Coordinates of C-alpha atoms in Angstrom, one line a residue:
Chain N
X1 CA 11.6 -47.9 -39.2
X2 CA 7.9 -48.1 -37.1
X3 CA 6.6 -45.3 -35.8
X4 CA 3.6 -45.4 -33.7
X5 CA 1.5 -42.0 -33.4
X6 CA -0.3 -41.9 -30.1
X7 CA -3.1 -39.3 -30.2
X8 CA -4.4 -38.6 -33.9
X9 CA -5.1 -34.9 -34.0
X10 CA -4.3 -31.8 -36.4
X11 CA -0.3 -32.7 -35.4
X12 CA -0.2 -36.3 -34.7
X13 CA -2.2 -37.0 -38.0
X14 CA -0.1 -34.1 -39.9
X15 CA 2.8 -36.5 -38.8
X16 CA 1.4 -39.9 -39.7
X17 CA 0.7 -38.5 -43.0
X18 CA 4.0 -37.0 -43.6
X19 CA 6.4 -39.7 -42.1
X20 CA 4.1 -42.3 -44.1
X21 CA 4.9 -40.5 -47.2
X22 CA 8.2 -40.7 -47.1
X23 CA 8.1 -44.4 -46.6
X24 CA 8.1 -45.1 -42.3
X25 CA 5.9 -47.9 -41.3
X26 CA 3.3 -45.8 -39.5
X27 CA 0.7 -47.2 -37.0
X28 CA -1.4 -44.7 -35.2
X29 CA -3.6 -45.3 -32.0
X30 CA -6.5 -42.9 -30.5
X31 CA -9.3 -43.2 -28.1
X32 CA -11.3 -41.8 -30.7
X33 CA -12.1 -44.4 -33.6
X34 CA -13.6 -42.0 -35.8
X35 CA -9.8 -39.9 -36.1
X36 CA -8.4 -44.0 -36.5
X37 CA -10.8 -44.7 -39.6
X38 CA -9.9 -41.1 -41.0
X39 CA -6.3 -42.2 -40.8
X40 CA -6.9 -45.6 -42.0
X41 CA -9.0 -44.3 -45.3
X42 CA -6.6 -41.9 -45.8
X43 CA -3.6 -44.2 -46.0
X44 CA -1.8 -42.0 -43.0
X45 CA -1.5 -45.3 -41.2
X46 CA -1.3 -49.0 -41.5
X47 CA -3.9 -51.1 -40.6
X48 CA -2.9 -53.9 -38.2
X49 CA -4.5 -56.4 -36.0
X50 CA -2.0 -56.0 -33.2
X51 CA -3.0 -55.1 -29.8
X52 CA -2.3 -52.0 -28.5
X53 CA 0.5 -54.1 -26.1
X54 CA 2.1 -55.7 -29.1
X55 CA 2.0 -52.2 -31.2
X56 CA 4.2 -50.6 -28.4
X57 CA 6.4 -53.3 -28.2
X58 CA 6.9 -53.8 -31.4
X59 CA 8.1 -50.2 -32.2
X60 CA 11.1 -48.5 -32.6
X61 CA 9.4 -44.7 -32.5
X62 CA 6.7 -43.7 -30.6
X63 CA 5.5 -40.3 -30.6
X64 CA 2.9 -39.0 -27.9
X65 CA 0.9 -36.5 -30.0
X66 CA -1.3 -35.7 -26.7
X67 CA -1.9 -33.0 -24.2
X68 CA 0.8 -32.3 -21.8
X69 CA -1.1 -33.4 -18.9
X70 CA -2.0 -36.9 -20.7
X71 CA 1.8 -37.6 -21.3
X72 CA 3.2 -39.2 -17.9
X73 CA -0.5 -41.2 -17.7
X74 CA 0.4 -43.1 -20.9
X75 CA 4.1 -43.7 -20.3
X76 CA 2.6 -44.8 -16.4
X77 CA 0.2 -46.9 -18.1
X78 CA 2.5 -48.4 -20.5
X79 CA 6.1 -48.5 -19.0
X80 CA 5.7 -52.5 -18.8
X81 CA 5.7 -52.7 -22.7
X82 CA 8.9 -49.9 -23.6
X83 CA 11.8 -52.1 -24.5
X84 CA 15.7 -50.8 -24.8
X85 CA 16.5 -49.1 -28.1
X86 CA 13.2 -47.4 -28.1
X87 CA 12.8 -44.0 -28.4
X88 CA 9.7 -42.1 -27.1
X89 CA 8.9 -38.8 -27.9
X90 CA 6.7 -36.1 -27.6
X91 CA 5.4 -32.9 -29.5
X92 CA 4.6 -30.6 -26.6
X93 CA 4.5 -26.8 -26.3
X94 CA 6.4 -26.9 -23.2
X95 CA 8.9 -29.4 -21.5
X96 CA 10.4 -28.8 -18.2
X97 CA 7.2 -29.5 -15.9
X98 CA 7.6 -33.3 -17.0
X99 CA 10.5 -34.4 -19.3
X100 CA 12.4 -35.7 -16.2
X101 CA 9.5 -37.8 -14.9
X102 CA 8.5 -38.9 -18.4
X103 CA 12.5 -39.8 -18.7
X104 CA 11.9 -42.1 -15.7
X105 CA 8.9 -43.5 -16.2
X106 CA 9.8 -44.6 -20.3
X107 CA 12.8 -46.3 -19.2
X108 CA 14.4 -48.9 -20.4
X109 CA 13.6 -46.7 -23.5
X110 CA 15.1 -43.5 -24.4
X111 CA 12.9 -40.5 -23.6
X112 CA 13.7 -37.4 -25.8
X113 CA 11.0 -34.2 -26.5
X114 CA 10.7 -32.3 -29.0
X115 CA 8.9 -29.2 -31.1
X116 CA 7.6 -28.6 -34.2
X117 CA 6.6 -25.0 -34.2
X118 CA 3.5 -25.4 -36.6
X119 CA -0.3 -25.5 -36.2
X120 CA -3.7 -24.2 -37.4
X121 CA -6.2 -22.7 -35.7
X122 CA -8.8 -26.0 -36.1
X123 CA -8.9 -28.9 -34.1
X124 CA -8.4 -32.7 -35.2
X125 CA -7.1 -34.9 -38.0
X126 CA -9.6 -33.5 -40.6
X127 CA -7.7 -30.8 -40.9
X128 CA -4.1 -32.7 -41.1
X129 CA -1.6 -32.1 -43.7
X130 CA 1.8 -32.0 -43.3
X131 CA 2.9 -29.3 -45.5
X132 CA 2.3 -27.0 -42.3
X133 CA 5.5 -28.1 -41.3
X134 CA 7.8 -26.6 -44.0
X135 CA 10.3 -24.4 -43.3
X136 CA 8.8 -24.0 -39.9
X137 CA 11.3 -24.4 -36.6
X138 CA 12.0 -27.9 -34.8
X139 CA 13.1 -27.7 -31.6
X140 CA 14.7 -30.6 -29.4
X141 CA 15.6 -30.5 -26.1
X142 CA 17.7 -33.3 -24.7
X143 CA 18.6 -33.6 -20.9
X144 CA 22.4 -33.8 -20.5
X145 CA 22.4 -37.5 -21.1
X146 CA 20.5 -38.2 -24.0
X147 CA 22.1 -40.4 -26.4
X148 CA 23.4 -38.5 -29.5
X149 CA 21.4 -41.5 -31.5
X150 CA 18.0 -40.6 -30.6
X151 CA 18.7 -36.6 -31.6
X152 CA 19.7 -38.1 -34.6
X153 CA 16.8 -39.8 -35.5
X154 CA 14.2 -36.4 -34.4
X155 CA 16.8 -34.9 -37.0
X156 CA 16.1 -37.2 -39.5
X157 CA 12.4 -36.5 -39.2
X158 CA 12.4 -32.9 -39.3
X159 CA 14.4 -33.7 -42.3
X160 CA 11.6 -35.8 -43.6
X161 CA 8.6 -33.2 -43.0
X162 CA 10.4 -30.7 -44.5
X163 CA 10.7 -28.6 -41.5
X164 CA 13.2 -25.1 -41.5
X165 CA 15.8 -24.9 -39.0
X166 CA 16.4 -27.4 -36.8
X167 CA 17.6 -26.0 -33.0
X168 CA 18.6 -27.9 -30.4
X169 CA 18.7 -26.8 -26.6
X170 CA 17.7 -27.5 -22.8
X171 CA 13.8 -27.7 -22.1
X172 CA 13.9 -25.0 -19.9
X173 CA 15.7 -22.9 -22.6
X174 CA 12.8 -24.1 -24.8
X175 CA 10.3 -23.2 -22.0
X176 CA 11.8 -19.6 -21.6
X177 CA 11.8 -19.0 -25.1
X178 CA 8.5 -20.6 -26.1
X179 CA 6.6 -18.7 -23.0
X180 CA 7.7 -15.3 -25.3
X181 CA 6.7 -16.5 -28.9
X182 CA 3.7 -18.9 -28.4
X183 CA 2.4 -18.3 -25.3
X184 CA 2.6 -14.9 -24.9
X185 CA 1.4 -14.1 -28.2
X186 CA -1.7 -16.4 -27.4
X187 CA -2.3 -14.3 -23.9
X188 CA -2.0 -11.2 -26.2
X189 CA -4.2 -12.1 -28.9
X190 CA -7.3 -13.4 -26.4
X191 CA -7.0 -10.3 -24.2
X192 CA -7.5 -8.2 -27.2
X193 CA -10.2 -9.6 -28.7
X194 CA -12.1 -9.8 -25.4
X195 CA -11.3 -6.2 -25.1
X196 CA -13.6 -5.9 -27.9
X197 CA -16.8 -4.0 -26.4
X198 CA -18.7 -3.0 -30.0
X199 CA -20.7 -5.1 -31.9
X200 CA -19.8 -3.7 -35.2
X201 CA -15.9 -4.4 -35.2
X202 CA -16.5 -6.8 -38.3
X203 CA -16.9 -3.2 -40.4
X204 CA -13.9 -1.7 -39.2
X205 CA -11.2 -4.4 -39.7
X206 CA -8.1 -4.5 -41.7
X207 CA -5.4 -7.5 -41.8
X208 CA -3.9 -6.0 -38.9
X209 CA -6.5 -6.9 -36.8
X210 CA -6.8 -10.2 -38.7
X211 CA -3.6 -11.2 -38.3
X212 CA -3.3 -10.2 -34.9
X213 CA -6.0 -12.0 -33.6
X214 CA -6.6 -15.2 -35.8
X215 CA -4.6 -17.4 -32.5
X216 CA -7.3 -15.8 -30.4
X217 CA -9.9 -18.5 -32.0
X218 CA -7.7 -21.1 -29.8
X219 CA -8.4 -24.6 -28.0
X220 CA -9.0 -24.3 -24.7
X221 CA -8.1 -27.2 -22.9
X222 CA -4.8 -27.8 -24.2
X223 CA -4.0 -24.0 -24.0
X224 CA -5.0 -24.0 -20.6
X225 CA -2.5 -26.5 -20.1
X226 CA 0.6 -24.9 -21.8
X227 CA -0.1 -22.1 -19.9
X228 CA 0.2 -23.4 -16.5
X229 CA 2.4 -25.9 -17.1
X230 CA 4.8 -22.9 -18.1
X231 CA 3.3 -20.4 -15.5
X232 CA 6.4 -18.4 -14.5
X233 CA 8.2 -17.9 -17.8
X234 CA 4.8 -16.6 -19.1
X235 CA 4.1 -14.1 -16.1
X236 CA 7.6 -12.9 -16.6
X237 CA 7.4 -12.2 -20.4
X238 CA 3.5 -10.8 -20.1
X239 CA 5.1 -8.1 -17.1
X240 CA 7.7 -7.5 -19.6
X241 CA 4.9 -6.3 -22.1
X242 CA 3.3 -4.7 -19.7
X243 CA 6.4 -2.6 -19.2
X244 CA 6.8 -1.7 -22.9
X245 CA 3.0 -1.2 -23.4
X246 CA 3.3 1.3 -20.6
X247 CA 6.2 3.0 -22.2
X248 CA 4.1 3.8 -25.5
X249 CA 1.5 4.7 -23.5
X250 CA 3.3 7.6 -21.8
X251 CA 5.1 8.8 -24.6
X252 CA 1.3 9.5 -25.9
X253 CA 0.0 10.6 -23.1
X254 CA 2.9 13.5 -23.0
X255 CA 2.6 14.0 -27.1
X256 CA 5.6 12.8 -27.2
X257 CA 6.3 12.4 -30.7
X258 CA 10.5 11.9 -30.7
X259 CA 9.5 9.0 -28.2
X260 CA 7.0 6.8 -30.8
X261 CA 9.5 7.6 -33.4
X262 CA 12.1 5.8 -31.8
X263 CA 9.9 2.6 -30.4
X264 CA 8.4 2.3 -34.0
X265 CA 12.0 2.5 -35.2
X266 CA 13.4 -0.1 -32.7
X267 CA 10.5 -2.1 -33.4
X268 CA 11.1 -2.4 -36.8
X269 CA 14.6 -2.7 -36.8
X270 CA 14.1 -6.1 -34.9
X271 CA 11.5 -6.9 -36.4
X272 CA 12.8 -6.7 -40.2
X273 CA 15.7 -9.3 -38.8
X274 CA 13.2 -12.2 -38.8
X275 CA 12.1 -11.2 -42.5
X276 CA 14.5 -13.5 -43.9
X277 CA 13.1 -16.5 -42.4
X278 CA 9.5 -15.9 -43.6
X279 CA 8.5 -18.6 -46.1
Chain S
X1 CA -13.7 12.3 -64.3
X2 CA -10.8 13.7 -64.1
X3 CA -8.8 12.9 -60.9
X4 CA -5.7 14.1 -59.5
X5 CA -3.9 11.9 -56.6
X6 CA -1.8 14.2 -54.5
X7 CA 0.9 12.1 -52.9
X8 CA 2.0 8.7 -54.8
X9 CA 2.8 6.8 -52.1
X10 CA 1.9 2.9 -51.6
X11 CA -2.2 4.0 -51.7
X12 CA -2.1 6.7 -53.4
X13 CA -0.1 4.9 -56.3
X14 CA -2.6 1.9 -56.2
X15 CA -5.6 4.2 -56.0
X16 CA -3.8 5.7 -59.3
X17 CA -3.0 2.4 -60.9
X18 CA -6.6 1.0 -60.0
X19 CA -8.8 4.2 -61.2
X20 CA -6.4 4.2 -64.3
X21 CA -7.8 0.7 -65.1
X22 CA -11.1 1.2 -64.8
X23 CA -11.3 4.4 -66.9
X24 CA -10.8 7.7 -65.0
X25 CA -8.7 10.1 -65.9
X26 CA -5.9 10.1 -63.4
X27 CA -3.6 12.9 -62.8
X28 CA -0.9 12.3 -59.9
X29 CA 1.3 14.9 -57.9
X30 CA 4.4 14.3 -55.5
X31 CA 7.1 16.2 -53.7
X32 CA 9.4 13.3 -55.3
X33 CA 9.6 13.3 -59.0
X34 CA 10.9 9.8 -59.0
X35 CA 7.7 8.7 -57.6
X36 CA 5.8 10.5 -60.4
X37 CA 8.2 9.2 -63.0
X38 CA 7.4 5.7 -61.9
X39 CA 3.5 6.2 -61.8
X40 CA 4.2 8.1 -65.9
X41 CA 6.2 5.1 -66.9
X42 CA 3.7 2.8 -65.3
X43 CA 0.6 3.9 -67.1
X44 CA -1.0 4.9 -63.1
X45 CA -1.2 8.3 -64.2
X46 CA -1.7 10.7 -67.4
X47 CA 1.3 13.0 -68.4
X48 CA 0.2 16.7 -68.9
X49 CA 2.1 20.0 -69.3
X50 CA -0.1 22.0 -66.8
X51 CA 0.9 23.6 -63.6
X52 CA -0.1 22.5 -60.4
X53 CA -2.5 24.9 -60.2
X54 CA -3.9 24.5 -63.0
X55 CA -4.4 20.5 -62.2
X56 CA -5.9 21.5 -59.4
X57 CA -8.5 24.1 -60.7
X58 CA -9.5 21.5 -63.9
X59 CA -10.3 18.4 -61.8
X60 CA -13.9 16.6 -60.3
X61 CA -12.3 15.0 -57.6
X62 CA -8.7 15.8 -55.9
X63 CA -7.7 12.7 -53.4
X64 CA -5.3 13.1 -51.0
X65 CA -2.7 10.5 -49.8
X66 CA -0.9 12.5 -47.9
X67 CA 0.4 12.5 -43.7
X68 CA -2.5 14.0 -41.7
X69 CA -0.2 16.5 -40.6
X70 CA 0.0 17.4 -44.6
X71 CA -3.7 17.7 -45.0
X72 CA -4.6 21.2 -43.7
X73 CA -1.3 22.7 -45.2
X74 CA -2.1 21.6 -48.7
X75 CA -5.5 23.1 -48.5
X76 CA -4.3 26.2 -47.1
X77 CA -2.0 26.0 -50.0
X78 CA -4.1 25.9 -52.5
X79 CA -7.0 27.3 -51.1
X80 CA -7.7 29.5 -54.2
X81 CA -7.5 27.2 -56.6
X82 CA -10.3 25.1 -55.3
X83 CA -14.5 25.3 -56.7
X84 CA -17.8 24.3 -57.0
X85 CA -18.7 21.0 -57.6
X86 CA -15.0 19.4 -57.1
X87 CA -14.8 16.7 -53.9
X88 CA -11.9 16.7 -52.0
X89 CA -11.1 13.9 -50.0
X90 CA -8.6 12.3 -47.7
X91 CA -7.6 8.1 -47.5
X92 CA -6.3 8.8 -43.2
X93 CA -6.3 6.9 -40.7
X94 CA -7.9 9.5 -38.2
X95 CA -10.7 11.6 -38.9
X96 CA -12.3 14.1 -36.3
X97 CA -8.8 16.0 -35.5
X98 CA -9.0 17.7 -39.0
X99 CA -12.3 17.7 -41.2
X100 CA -13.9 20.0 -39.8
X101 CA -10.9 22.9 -40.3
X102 CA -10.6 20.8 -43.9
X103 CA -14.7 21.2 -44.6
X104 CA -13.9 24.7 -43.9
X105 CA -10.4 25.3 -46.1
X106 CA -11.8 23.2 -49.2
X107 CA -14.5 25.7 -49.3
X108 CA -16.0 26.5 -52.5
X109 CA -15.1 22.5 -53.3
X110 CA -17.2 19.4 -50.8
X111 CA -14.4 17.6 -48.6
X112 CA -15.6 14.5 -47.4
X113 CA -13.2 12.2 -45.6
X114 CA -12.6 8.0 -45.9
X115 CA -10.5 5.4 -45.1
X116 CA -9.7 2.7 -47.0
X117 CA -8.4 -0.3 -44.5
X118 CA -5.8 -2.0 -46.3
X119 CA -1.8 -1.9 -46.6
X120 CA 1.5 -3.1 -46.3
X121 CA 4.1 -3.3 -44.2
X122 CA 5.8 -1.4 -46.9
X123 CA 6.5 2.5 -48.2
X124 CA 6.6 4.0 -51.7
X125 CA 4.9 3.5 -55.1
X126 CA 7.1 0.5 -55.8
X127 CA 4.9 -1.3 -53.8
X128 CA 1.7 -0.1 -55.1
X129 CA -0.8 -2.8 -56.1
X130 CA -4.7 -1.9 -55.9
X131 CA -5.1 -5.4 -55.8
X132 CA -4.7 -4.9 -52.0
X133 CA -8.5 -3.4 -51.7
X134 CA -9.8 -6.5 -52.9
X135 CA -12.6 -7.1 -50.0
X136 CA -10.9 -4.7 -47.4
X137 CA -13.2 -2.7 -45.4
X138 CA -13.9 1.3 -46.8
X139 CA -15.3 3.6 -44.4
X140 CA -16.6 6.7 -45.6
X141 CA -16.8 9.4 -42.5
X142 CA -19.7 12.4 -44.1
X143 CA -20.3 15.7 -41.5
X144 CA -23.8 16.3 -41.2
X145 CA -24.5 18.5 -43.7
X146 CA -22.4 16.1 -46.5
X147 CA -24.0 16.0 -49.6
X148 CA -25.1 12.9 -50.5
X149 CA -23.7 13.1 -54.0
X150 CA -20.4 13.0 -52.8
X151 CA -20.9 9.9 -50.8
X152 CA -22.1 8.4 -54.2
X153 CA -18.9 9.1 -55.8
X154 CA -16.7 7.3 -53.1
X155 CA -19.1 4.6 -52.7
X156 CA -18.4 4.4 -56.9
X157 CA -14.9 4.4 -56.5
X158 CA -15.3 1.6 -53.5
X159 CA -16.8 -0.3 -56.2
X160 CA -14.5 0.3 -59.0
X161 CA -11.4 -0.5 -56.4
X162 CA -13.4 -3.9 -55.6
X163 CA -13.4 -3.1 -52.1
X164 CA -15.6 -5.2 -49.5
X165 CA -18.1 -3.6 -47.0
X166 CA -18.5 0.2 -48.0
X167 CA -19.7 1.6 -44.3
X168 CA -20.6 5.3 -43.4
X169 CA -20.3 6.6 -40.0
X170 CA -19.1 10.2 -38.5
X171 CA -15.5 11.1 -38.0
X172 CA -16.0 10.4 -34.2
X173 CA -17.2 7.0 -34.4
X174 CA -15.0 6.2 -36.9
X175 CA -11.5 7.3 -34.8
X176 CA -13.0 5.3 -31.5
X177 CA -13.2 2.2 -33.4
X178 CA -10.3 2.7 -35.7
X179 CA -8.6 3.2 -32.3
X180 CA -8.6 0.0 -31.5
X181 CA -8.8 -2.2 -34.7
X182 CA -5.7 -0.4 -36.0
X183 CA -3.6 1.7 -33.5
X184 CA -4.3 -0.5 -30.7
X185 CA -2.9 -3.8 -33.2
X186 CA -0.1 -1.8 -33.9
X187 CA 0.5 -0.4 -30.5
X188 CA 0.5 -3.8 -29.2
X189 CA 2.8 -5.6 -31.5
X190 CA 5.0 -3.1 -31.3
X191 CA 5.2 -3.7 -27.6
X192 CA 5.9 -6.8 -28.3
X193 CA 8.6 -6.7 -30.3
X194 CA 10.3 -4.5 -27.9
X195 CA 10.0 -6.8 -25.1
X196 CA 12.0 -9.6 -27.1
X197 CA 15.4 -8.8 -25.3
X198 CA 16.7 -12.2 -26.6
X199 CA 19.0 -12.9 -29.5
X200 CA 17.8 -16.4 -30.9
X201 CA 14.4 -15.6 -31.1
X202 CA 13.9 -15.9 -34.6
X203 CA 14.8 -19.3 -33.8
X204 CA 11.8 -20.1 -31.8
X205 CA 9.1 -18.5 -33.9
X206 CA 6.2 -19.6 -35.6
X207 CA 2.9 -18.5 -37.4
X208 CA 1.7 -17.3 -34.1
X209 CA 4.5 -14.6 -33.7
X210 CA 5.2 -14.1 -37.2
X211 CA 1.6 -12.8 -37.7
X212 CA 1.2 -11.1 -34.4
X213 CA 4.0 -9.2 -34.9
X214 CA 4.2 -8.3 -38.9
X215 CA 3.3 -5.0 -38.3
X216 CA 5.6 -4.0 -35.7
X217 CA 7.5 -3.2 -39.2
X218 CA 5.8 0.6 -39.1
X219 CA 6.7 3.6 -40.6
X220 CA 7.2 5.9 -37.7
X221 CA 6.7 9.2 -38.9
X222 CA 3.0 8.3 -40.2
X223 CA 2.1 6.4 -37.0
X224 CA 3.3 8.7 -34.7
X225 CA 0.8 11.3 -36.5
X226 CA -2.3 9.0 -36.6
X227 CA -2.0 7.7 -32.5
X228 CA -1.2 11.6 -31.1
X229 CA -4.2 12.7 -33.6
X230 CA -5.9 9.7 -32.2
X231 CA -4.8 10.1 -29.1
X232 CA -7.6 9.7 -26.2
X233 CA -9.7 6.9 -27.9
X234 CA -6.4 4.7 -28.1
X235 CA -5.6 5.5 -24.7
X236 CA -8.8 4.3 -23.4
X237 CA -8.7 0.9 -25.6
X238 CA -5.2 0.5 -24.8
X239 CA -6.7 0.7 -21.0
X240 CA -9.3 -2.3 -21.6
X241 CA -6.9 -4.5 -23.2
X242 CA -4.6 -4.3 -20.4
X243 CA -7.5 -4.5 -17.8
X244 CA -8.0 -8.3 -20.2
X245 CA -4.6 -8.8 -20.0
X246 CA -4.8 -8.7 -16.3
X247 CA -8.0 -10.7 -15.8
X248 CA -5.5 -13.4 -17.4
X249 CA -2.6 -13.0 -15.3
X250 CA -4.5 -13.6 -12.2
X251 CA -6.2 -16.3 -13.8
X252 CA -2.9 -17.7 -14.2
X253 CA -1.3 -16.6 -10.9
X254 CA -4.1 -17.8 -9.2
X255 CA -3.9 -21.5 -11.6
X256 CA -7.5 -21.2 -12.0
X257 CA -7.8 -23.4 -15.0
X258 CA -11.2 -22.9 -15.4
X259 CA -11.2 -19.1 -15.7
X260 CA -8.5 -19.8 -18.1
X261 CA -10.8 -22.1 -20.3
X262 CA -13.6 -19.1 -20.3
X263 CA -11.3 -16.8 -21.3
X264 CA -10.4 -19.0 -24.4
X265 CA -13.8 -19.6 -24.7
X266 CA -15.2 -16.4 -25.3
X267 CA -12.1 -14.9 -27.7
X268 CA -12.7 -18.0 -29.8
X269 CA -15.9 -17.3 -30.2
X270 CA -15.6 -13.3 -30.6
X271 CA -13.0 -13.9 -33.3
X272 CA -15.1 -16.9 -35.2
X273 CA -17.8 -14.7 -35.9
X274 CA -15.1 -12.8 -38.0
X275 CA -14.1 -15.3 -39.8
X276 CA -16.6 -15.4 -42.6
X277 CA -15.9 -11.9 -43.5
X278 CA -12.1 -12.9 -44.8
X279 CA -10.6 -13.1 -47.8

């Protein structure tokens, strides 16, 4: 099977290298020569002397590891080369704002998004490796009429990177969902660290505050993006914070003790149920 | 020296196993004799047929690992059996609330106060392991009139439990800024965990949430303690985080990209400066 990998970053290179591995013909394309060469030395891809033309018509994969806003330009840009029996796919943090234009617009090939819920905090294919992706989730989200083949083959993949569970539901499902674990997390994470007023926090640290605030070192211009691209799932969960935040915050201010006790239980009690799918 | 660890918990058993291993003479008392059978039968602690009291009277420094609550009743406890020349210290989250009374009820003994920033999201000497101090943070809090030979002790045993950065600051400074690197982190993920009012989530997780959220696993009785204690300084942070948290949701309301991108900006680099003090 060829794949080509469009946009050779931390994901799209962690995928070249992977899916190469486990014997796909990879080709990989970026504006960027120096993140092509990396690939190239690195045996992630194949070298050809195809056009970029040929390589997308030639195809039977090709996955857009770009920023959300760059998605519909390629597939506007390159709907005269897509062919029937292709699929396209993507590996966006959020869906809805475009999967039914980019389903359009890729046409006659099959157009089907997906997730892999992995990542580091660095930027670009230096940092590529595909062992971030085990056990981690994969989410697709087909529209009603995606053909069953093309899940099956995202399947296949996550198979192949050695992904966790494998979840399959509606974009704006993902949307919804995603807005609570990844975005809102993010929103969290930046707000507190810019909270920070003291020049001596470094001192007073523990892995709390590591942990916490590790996705606060965060790149900017795709995160941007995701955010506004999934606006009104994101206000909904932060105000949903906001509420819970406030409840702590008035159980302290009245010294009420029974109060914490039971959010710190409840808290934990959910909390504990995700335990089991720690790595 | 002859140490006695009052409260074999998860620190107090490491401080036990650790001082054991590098040569002190570790004594350990607990309300729960299965905890000190475990620290007997695990070489953390020396067996001995003396009271309590007389532990007490015989030893240079008596550490407690006890609830802040649990502080100034054990020194009013044992009040009488306490003299010249013996420290007495604390390993709690939140200083000013109780070292003065304590300076006063340890009386003829020196109590001087510290915090040692590390843990688990885990209770009992089961999961004791002083390997946790490698490189953590250990703040040592001394009243004005401290004398400096009891810093030099902690600092020694900072050392000899391979901490990281050994910093001294008063009780007051300490609880602002522990106020925020700690109960805020927990306050927060907390809140976030009660927010998640969805079933599936677990299926829609990754690092990002995993970490963010780890310690929203808390035991409630001690944490309820440390934020009342705490109480005013974690209000206030918990203020200027939200204030953050709103600069973002009017960024976002408001799709001004480009605040967005600033805010990014500046946690990224806030949190990079960090980064060379981990593990």
């Amino acid at each position: 099977m060829k794949i080509l990998i469009v946009g050779l970053g931390l994901i799209g290179g962690s995928y070249a290298e992977g899916l190469s591995l486990k014997g796909y013909e990879v080709y990989g394309i970026d504006k960027d020569s120096n993140a092509v060469q990396y690939a190239l030395k690195n045996g992630f891809i194949k070298k050809s002397s195809y056009t970029k033309d040929e390589l997308i018509q030639m195809m039977d994969v090709i996955v857009l590891a770009i920023y959300p806003q760059a998605i519909l330009e390629f597939l506007r840009n390159n709907q005269s080369n897509f062919r029937k029996g292709q699929l396209i796919t993507d590996v966006c943090g959020v869906k809805s704002s475009f999967v039914n234009k980019a389903t359009l617009l890729a046409n006659p090939a099959i157009y089907l998004s997906h997730h892999p819920m992995a990542g580091k905090e660095k930027i670009g294919i230096a940092f590529a490796d595909y062992k971030i992706f085990k056990n981690a989730n994969f989410l697709i989200t087909p529209l009603s009429n995606t053909p069953i083949e093309a899940i099956k083959i995202l399947d296949q993949f996550a198979r192949d990177l050695e992904f966790g569970k494998i979840s399959i539901m509606s974009p704006v499902r993902h949307d919804e969902m995603i807005g609570f674990t990844s975005q809102l997390t993010h929103a969290i994470a930046v707000s507190l660290v810019n909270s920070d007023h003291d020049k001596d926090t470094v001192n007073f640290i523990g892995d709390s505050y590591r942990d916490l605030t590790r996705i606060a070192m965060i790149n900017e211009k795709l995160w941007s993006e995701l955010f506004l691209e999934n606006k009104n799932a994101l206000l909904n969960h932060i105000e949903a914070f906001e509420e819970q935040l406030n409840i702590l915050k008035n159980a302290l201010k009245l010294d009420d003790q029974e109060k914490l006790n039971e959010l710190f239980k409840t808290s934990t009690q959910i909390r504990k149920k995700m335990e089991k799918c720690e790595n």
